[in-house]
Structures are given as structure tokens and as C-alpha cells.
Short mmCIF file of C-alpha atoms and ligand atoms in Angstrom, two decimals:
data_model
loop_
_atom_site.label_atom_id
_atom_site.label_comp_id
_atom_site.label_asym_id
_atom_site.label_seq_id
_atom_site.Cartn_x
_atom_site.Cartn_y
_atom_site.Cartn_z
CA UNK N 1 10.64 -26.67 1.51
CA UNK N 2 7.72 -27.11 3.55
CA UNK N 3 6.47 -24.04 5.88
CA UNK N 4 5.36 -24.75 9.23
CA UNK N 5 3.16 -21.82 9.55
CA UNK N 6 -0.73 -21.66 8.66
CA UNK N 7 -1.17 -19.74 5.00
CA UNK N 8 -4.21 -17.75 3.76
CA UNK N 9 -4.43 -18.23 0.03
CA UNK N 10 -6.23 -15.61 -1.59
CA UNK N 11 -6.90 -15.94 -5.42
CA UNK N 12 -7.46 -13.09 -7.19
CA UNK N 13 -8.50 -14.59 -10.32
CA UNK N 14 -11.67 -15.77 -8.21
CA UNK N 15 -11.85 -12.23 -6.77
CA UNK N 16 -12.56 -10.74 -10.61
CA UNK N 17 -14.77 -13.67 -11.39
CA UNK N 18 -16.97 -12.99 -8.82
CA UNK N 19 -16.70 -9.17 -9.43
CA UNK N 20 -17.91 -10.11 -13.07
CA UNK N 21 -20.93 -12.33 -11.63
CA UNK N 22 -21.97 -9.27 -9.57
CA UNK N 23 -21.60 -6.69 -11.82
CA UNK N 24 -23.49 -8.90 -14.54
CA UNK N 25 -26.94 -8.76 -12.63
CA UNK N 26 -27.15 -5.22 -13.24
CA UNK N 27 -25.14 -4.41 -16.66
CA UNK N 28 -26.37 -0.81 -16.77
CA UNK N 29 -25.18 0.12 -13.43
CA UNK N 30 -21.90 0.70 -12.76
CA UNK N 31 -19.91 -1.84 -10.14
CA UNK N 32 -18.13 -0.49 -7.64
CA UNK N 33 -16.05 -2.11 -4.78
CA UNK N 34 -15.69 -1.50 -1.12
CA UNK N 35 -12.47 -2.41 0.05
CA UNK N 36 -12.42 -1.21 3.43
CA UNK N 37 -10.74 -2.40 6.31
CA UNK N 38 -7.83 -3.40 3.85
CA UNK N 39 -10.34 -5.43 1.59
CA UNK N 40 -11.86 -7.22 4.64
CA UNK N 41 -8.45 -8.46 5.71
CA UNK N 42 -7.42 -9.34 1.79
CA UNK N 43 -5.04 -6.72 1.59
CA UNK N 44 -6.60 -3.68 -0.58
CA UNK N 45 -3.33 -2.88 -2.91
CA UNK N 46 -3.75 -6.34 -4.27
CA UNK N 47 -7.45 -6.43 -4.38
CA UNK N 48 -8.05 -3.02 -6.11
CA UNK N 49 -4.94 -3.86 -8.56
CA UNK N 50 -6.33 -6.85 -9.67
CA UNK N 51 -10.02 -5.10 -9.65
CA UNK N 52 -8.58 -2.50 -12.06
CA UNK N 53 -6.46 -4.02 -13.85
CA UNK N 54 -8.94 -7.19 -14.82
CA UNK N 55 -12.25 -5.98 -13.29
CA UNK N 56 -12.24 -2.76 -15.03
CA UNK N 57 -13.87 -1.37 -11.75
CA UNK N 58 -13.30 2.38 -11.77
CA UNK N 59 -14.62 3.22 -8.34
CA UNK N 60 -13.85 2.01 -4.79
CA UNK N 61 -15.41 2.57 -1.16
CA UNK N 62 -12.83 2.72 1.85
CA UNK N 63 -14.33 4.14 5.54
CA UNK N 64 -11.68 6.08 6.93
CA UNK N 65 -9.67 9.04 5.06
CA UNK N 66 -6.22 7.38 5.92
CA UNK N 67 -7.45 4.16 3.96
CA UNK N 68 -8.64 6.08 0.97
CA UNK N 69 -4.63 7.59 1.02
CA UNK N 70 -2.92 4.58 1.10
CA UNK N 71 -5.41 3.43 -1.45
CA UNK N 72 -4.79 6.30 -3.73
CA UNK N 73 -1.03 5.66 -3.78
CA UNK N 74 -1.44 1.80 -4.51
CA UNK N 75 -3.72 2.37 -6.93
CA UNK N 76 -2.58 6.16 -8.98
CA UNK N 77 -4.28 8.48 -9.89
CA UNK N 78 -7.57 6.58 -12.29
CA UNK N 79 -9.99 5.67 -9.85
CA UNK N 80 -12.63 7.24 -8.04
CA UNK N 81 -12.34 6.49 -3.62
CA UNK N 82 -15.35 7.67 -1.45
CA UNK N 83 -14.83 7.58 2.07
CA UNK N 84 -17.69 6.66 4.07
CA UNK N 85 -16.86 8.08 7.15
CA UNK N 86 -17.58 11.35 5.63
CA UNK N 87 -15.22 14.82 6.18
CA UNK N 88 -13.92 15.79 8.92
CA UNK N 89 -11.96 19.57 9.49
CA UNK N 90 -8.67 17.44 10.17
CA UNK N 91 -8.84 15.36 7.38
CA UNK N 92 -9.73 18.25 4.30
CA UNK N 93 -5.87 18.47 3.63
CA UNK N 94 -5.67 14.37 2.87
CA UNK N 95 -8.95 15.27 1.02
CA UNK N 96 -6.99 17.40 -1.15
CA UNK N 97 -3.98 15.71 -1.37
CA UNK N 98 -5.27 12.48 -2.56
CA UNK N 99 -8.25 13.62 -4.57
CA UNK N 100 -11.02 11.78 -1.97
CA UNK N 101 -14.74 11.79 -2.19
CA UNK N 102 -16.22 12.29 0.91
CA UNK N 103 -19.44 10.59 1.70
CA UNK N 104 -20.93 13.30 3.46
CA UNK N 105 -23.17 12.04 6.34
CA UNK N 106 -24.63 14.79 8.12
CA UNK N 107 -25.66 18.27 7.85
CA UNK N 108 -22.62 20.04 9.75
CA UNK N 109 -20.71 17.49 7.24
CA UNK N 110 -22.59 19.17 4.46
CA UNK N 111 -21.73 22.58 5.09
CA UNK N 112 -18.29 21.79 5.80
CA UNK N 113 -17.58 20.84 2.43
CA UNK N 114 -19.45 23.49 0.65
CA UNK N 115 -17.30 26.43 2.02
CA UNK N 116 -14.08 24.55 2.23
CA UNK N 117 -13.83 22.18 -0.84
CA UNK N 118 -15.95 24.46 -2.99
CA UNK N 119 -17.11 22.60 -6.07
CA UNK N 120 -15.23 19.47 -5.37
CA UNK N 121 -17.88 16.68 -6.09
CA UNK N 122 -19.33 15.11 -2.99
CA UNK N 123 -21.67 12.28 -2.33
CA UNK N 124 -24.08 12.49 0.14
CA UNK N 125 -26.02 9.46 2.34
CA UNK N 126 -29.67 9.73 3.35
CA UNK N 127 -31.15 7.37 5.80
CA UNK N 128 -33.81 5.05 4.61
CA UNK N 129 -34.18 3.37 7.74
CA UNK N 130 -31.23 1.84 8.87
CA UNK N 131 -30.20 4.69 11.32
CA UNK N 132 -26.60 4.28 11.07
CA UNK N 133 -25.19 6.63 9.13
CA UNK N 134 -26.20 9.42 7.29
CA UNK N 135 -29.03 12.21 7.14
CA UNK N 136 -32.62 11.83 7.27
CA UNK N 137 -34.81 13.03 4.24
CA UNK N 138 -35.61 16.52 5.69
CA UNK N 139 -32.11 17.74 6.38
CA UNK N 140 -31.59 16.18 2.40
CA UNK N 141 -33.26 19.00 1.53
CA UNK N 142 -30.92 21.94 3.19
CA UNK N 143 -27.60 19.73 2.11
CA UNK N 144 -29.37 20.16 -1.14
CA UNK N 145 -29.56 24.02 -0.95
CA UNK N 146 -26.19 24.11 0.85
CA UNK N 147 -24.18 26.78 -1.33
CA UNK N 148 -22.02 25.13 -3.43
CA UNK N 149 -22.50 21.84 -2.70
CA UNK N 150 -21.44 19.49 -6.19
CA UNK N 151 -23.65 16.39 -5.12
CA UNK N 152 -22.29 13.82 -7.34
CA UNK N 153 -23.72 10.81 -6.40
CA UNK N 154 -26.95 10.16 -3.56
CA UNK N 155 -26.85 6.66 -1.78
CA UNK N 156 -28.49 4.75 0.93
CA UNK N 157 -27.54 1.40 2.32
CA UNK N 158 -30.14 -1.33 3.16
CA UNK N 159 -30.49 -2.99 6.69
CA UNK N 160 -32.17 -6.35 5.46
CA UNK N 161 -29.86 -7.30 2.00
CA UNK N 162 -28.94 -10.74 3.38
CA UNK N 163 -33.02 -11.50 3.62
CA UNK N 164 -34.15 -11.40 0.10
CA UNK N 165 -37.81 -11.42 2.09
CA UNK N 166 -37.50 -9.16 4.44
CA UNK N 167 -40.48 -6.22 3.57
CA UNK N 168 -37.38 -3.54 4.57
CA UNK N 169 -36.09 -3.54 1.52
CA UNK N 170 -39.23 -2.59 -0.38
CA UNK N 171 -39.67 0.06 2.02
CA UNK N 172 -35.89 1.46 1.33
CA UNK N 173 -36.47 1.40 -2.30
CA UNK N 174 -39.83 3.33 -2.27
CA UNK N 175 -37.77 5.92 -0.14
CA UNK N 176 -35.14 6.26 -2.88
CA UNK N 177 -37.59 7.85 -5.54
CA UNK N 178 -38.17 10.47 -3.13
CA UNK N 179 -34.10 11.22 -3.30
CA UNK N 180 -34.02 10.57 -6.51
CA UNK N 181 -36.80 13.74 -7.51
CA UNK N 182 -34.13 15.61 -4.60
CA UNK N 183 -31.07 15.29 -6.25
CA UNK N 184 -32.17 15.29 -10.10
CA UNK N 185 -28.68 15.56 -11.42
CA UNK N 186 -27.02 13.00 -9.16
CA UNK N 187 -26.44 9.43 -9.30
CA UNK N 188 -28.14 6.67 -7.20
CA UNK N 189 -26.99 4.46 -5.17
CA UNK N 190 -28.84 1.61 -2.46
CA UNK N 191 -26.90 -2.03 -2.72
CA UNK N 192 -24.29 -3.94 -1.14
CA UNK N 193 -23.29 -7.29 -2.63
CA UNK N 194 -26.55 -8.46 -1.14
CA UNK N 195 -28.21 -6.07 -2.40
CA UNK N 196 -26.91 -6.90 -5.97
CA UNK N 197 -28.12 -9.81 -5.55
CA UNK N 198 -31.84 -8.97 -4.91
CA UNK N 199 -31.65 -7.88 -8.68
CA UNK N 200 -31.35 -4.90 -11.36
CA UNK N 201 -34.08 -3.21 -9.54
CA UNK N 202 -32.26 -2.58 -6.60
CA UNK N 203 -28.86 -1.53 -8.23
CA UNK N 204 -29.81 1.97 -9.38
CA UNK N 205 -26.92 3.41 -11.24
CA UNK N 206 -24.10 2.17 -8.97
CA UNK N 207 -23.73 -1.12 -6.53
CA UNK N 208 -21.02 -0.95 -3.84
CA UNK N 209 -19.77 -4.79 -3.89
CA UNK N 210 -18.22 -6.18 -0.79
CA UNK N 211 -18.20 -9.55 0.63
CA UNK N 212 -19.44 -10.96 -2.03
CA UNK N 213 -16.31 -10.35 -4.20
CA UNK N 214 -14.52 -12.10 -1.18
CA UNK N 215 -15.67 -15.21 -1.64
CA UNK N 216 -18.82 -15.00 0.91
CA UNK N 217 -22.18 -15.58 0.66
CA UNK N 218 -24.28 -12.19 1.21
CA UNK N 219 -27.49 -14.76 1.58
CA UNK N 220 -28.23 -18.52 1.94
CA UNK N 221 -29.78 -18.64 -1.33
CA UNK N 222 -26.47 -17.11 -3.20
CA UNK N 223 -24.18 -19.52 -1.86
CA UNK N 224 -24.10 -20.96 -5.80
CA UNK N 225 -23.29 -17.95 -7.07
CA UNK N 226 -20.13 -16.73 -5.27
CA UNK N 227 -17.24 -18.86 -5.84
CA UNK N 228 -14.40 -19.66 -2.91
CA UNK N 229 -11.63 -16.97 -3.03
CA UNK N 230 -9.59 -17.33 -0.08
CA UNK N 231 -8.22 -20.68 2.05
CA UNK N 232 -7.10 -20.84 5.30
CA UNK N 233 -4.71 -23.69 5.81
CA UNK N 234 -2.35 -24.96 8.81
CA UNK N 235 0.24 -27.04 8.92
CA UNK N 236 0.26 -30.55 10.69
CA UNK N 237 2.97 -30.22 14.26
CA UNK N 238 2.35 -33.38 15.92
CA UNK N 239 0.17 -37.01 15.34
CA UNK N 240 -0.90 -39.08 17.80
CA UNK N 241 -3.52 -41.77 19.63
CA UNK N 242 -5.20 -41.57 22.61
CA UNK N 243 -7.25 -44.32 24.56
CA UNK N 244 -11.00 -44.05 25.38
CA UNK N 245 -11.56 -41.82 27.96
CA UNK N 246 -8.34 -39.55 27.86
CA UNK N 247 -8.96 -36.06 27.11
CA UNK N 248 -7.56 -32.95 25.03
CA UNK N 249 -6.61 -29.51 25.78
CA UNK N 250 -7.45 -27.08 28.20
CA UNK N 251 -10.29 -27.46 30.50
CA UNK N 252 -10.21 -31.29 29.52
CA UNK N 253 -13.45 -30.08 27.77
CA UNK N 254 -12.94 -32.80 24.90
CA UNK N 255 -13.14 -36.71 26.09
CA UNK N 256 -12.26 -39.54 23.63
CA UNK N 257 -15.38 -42.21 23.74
CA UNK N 258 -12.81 -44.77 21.62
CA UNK N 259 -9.15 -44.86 20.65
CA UNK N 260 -8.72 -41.94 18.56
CA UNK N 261 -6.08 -39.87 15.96
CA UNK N 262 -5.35 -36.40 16.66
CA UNK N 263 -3.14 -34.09 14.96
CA UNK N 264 -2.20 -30.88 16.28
CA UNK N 265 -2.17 -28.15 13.89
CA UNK N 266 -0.43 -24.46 13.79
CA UNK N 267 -3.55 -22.10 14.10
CA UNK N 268 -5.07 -20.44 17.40
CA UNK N 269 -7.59 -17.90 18.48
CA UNK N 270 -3.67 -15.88 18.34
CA UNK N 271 -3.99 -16.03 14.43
CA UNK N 272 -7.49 -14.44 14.24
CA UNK N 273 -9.39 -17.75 14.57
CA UNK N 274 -12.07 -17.69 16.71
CA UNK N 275 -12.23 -19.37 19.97
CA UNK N 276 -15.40 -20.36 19.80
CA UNK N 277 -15.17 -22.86 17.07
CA UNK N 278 -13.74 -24.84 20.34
CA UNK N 279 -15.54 -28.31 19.92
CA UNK N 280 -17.45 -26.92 17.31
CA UNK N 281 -15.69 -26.01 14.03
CA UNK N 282 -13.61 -28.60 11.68
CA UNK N 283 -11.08 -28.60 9.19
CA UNK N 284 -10.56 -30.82 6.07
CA UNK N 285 -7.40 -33.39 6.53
CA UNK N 286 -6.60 -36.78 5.21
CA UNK N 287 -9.59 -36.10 2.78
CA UNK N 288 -12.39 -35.32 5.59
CA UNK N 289 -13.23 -32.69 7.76
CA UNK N 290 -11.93 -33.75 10.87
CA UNK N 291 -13.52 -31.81 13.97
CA UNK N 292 -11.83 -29.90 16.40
CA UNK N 293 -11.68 -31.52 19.84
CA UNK N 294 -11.22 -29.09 22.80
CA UNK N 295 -10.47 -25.73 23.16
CA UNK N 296 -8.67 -23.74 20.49
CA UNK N 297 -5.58 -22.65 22.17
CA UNK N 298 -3.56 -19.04 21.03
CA UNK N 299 -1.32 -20.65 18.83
CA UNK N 300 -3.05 -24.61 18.56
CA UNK N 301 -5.68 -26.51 17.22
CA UNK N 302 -6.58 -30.62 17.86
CA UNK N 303 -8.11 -31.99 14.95
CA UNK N 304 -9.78 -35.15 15.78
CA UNK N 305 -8.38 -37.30 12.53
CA UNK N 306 -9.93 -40.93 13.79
CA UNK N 307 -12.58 -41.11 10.57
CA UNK N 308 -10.38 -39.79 8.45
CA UNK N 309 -9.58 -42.13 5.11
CA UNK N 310 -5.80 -41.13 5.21
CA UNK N 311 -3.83 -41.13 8.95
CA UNK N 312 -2.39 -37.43 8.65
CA UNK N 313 1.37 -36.71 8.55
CA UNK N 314 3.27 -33.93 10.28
CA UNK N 315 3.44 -31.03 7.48
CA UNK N 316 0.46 -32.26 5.81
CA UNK N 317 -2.36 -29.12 5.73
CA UNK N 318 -5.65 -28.72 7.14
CA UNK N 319 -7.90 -26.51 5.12
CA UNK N 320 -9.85 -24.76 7.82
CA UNK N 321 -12.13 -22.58 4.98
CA UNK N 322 -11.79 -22.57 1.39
CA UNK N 323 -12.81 -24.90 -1.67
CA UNK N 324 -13.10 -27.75 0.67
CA UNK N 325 -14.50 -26.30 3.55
CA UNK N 326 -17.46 -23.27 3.10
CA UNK N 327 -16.36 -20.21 4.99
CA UNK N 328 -20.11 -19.52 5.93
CA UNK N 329 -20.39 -23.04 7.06
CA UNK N 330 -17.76 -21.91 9.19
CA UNK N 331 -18.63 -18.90 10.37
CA UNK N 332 -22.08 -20.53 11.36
CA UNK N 333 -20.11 -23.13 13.44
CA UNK N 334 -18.15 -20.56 15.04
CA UNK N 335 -21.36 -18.04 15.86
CA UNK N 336 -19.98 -15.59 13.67
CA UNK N 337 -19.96 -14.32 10.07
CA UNK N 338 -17.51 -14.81 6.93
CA UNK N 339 -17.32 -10.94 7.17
CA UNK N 340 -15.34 -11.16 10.75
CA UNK N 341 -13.88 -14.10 9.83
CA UNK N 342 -12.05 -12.74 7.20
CA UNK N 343 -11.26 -9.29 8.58
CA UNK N 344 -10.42 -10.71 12.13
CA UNK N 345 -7.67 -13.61 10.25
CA UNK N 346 -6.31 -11.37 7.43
CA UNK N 347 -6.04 -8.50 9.47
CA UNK N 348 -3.55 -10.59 11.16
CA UNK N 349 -2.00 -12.31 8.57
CA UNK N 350 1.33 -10.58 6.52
CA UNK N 351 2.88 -10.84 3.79
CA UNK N 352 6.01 -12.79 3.51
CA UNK N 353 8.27 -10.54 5.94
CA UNK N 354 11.79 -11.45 7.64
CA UNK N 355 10.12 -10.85 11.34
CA UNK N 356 7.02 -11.47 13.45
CA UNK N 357 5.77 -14.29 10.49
CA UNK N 358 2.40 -15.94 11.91
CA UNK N 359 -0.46 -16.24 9.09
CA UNK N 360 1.48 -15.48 5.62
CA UNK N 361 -0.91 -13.81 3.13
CA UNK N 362 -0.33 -15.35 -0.31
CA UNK N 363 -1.53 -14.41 -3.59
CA UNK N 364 -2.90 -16.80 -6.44
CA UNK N 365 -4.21 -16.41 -9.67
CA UNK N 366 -6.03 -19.38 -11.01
CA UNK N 367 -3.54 -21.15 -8.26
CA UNK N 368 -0.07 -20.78 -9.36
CA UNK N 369 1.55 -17.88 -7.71
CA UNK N 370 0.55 -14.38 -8.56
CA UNK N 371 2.80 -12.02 -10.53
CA UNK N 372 5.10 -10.14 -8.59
CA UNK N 373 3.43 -6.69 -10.00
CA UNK N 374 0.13 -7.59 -8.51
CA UNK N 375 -0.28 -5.78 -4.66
CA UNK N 376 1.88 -2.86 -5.64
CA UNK N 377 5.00 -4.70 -5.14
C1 PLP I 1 -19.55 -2.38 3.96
C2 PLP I 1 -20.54 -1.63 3.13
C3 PLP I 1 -20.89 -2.09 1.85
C4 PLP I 1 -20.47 -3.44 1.31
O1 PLP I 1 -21.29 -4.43 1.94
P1 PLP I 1 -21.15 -5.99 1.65
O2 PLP I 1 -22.27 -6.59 2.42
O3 PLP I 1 -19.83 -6.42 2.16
O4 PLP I 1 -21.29 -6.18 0.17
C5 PLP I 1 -21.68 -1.27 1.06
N1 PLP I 1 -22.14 -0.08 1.52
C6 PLP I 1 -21.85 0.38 2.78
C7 PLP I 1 -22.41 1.68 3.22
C8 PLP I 1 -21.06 -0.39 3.61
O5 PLP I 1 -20.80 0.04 4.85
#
């Protein structure tokens, strides 16, 4: 039976792969995942089952408390989840309860810890120039002294990772030998997927992988190294033709210069897709990307289908990202990044559910169905 609703296909077999690539450019350190924001809109059960289970990955970022609890019940009791976010006196008993690392940001954070958590290991973030979070180098030095404190594991995070040129990153390593002679008996840590990418250099003795294991490019020169992992498709509603100067959708912003094919397709800035691929963005159907003429609509797209080899059919399936279609191509089209692509579509998208059905999340492995004991289910 064919489903008249748009699906995001998310294989998990490509997930691992590209976990493996990652974690291969640096086989001393030890790979870890960040799978916050439910695994950029991938759903985290899934992804940090499938991590475990054929990743081996052991250890897993979330940013908020409540995501590192949901993740410790999907997951049991094995892995190690830091929370980036840091501690917080409301969140100490979920802290407890689920066995969480705090990433502890600040100084107050710090102290916090030490008298409440005792010895309960803690990592600890020191700014190397990004000035987002965590503490400068000075204040380092008291969390360092702070009674009690079982520093675990020291990381930074770099500003410039998708710019393998950029002279910041240089800069943020230098600053991390100065932690490292702080912190003698704790681990390092400095790189995203990008990163991981710049080399072993930069991975220290722990990478916290990200986008990357999602299927999108952390720089323009990695594009061949990360492998597709999740398609967006829509289904085919309506076909038709229009004459020469007729136009499409709202705003008539769209004007056909010859007789042209559209099809109208079940996907809108209402599914997480962004309005401002209007005129801009295109989707593969009848075996060519077909562009989008006029304004994305909440729950519609137009694909312009005139120069495409095969005249599309109604259920027939436009891949708007995935193996035909780059997501960062995309993205780029759109003004955005595969990052809020992802989380801003599969944040919206469900699992198969009886009510409220708009983007189904599915899950493949190698493309046949995943098994059912995949995602916790
Ligand atoms: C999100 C995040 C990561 C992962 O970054 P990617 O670019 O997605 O690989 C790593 N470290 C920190 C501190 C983050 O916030």
C-alpha cells in the first residue's frame, strides 16, 4: 500500500559506517557521540542502540539533564552520558538517579559538584576562545583546587572545525597543553566531527562525533568521506501542465516561460522544511532534480517536472535530500545548514503512531527495514 505522507529514511547501517570512518582517523582516541537534541532530529534511542550495539561507542554527549535520562533508560546502564549544559541545584537528583556526568562549565558549577556529588567524576570545559561555554584558564585553576572535585575528563570545543585553514584552530590546540599540564590525571578532549577530521593531532584522547555520523559534511573538503544516512522523500498529490505565462503558488512568485509539468508534492515549511528553499531548492523525480517553483506552502511543494526524463505519477516520491540529492547542497540552497535541516525536519517527524502522522521516521539498515529491537522498541 502506498503512503501518502513524506518519509525520512534514516539508515543506521550508514550511521555505524560513518562512526567507523571517524573513529578510524584517530585509532588511539576513544570515539564518542553527541546525540543531542534527540540525535539531531534522528531519534537518540535508535541512534545510540545501533552506536552500541555495532559501533562499540561507550560514551555519549546529550545537552540537557532530561535528555541524558531518557538516554540512560534507552540505552541501560553501560555507557558513559555527559551533559553539556553542566549541573544545576535542580537537576543533582536526575544526576544521581541516572548516573550523569556533568560537564561542568563554570566556577559556581564547580563548587556545586564538589560538596554535593562528592567524588562523583566530573568533566570540566575551559574556554579556548570560543566564548560560549565554559571557564576561562584562570578560574581552571580554582575548579582544579576545588575540594573534592574528581575531574575525569578536560575538554574544549573549537570555533573554526568546518575551516580546516582557519589559524583558530592552531591557536585552540596550543591552549590545550596548558590544560593538559592543569589537569595531569584527566583526559583530553578538543574535536567535533570536524574536528576529527582535521586529523589525529587534534583528537587528543577522546572526539565527540556529531554531524558527521549523520550523514553531513562537517567541511567542503569531507564531503567524500561521510556517506548519506538519512532521505527525505514526499509523495506525488497531483500532476499537471500549465501554459507559458501562468503562474504557481502564493504570491504568483513563480511564472512559467513555456508549457510546463508540475507535480505537487506532500511536504511544507509545516513538516520542518524550510521556506526559504521557495524558488530555490529541488528535489529528485522522474530521474532529475526537478526545482521547486513558488513558494513552499505549510503542507505543499510544486516541483517543476518539465525536464524531467520520466512525466511523474501521483504516489511516485521525490527525494528532497539523501543519496540522490546532497543534504549540504541543500542546506546551501536553502541558506541554512544540514545541522538545522535535520534537527528542524526530524524533530518533527514520528514514528509510525495511530494520530497526528505528518513526516514518519523510518529505520533502515543497509535498506530493508530495521529490526524491531533497534530504537528501544
Ligand atoms: C554539538 C557539539 C559537538 C558535536 O559537533 P558536530 O559538529 O555536530 O560534530 C561536540 N562538542 C560540543 C561541545 C558540541 O556542542
Amino acid at each position: 500500500m502506498r503512503a501518502f505522507k513524506p518519509y525520512l529514511d534514516i539508515d543506521l547501517a550508514a550511521l555505524c559506517r560513518n562512526y567507523r570512518r571517524l573513529a578510524d582517523m584517530a585509532p588511539a582516541s576513544e570515539a564518542a557521540s553527541v546525540v543531542k537534541c534527540d540525535a539531531y532530529g534522528l531519534g537518540a534511542a535508535a541512534v545510540g542502540a545501533a552506536l552500541m550495539r555495532h559501533g562499540k561507542c561507550r560514551s555519549f554527549f546529550v545537552a540537557y539533564c532530561g535528555e541524558g535520562a531518557a538516554l540512560r533508560e534507552a540505552l541501560g546502564s553501560d555507557p558513559d552520558i555527559y551533559i553539556f549544559n553542566g549541573p544545576f541545584e535542580t537537576d543533582l537528583d536526575a544526576f544521581r538517579e541516572f548516573r550523569l556526568i556533568p560537564v561542568v562549565n563554570t566556577i559556581d558549577q564547580a563548587r556545586l559538584w564538589a560538596i554535593e556529588m562528592k567524588s562523583a567524576p566530573a568533566a570540566i570545559h575551559i574556554d579556548t576562545g570560543m566564548h560560549r561555554l565554559g571557564m576561562p584558564l584562570n578560574e581552571a585553576q580554582d575548579a582544579a583546587a576545588a575540594d573534592g572535585l574528581n575531574v575525569s575528563l578536560v575538554m574544549s570545543h573549537l570555533a573554526c572545525a568546518s575551516d580546516p585553514a582557519h589559524p583558530m584552530n592552531a591557536r585552540q590546540r596550543a591552549a590545550m597543553a596548558r590544560l593538559a599540564a592543569l589537569f595531569p590525571a584527566a583526559r583530553l578532549s578538543l574535536s567535533s566531527s570536524g574536528g576529527a577530521l582535521l586529523g589525529a593531532p587534534f583528537a587528543y584522547d577522546m572526539t565527540r562525533l556529531g554531524v558527521g555520523l549523520y550523514g553531513v559534511s562537517p567541511h567542503e573538503t569531507a564531503v567524500d568521506q561521510i556517506e548519506p544516512v538519512v532521505r527525505l522523500s514526499a509523495p506525488v498529490l497531483q500532476v499537471q501542465e500549465i501554459e507559458a505565462g501562468e503562474t504557481v503558488g502564493y504570491g504568483a512568485s513563480f511564472t512559467a516561460d513555456r508549457k510546463s509539468v508540475l507535480a505537487t508534492v506532500a511536504l511544507g515549511y509545516g513538516d520542518g522544511f524550510p521556506r526559504a528553499g521557495s524558488n530555490r531548492a529541488a528535489a529528485v523525480l522522474g530521474g532529475a532534480p526537478c526545482p521547486i517553483a513558488g513558494r513552499v506552502s505549510m503542507d505543499l511543494i510544486v516541483l517543476d517536472a518539465t525536464d524531467a526524463p520520466n512525466r511523474p505519477d501521483i504516489g511516485d516520491r521525490a527525494e528532497f535530500f539523501g543519496p540522490a540529492m546532497p543534504i549540504d547542497a541543500v542546506a546551501k540552497a536553502c541558506g541554512t545548514i544540514g545541522y538545522e535541516l535535520l534537527t528542524a525536519i526530524g524533530g518533527l517527524a514520528k514514528r509510525q503512531s495511530a494520530l497526528g502522522l505528518r513526516v514518519e521516521r523510518r529505520y533502515l539498515w543497509n535498506g530493508a527495514p530495521a529490526d524491531a529491537t533497534i530504537a528501544g522498541e
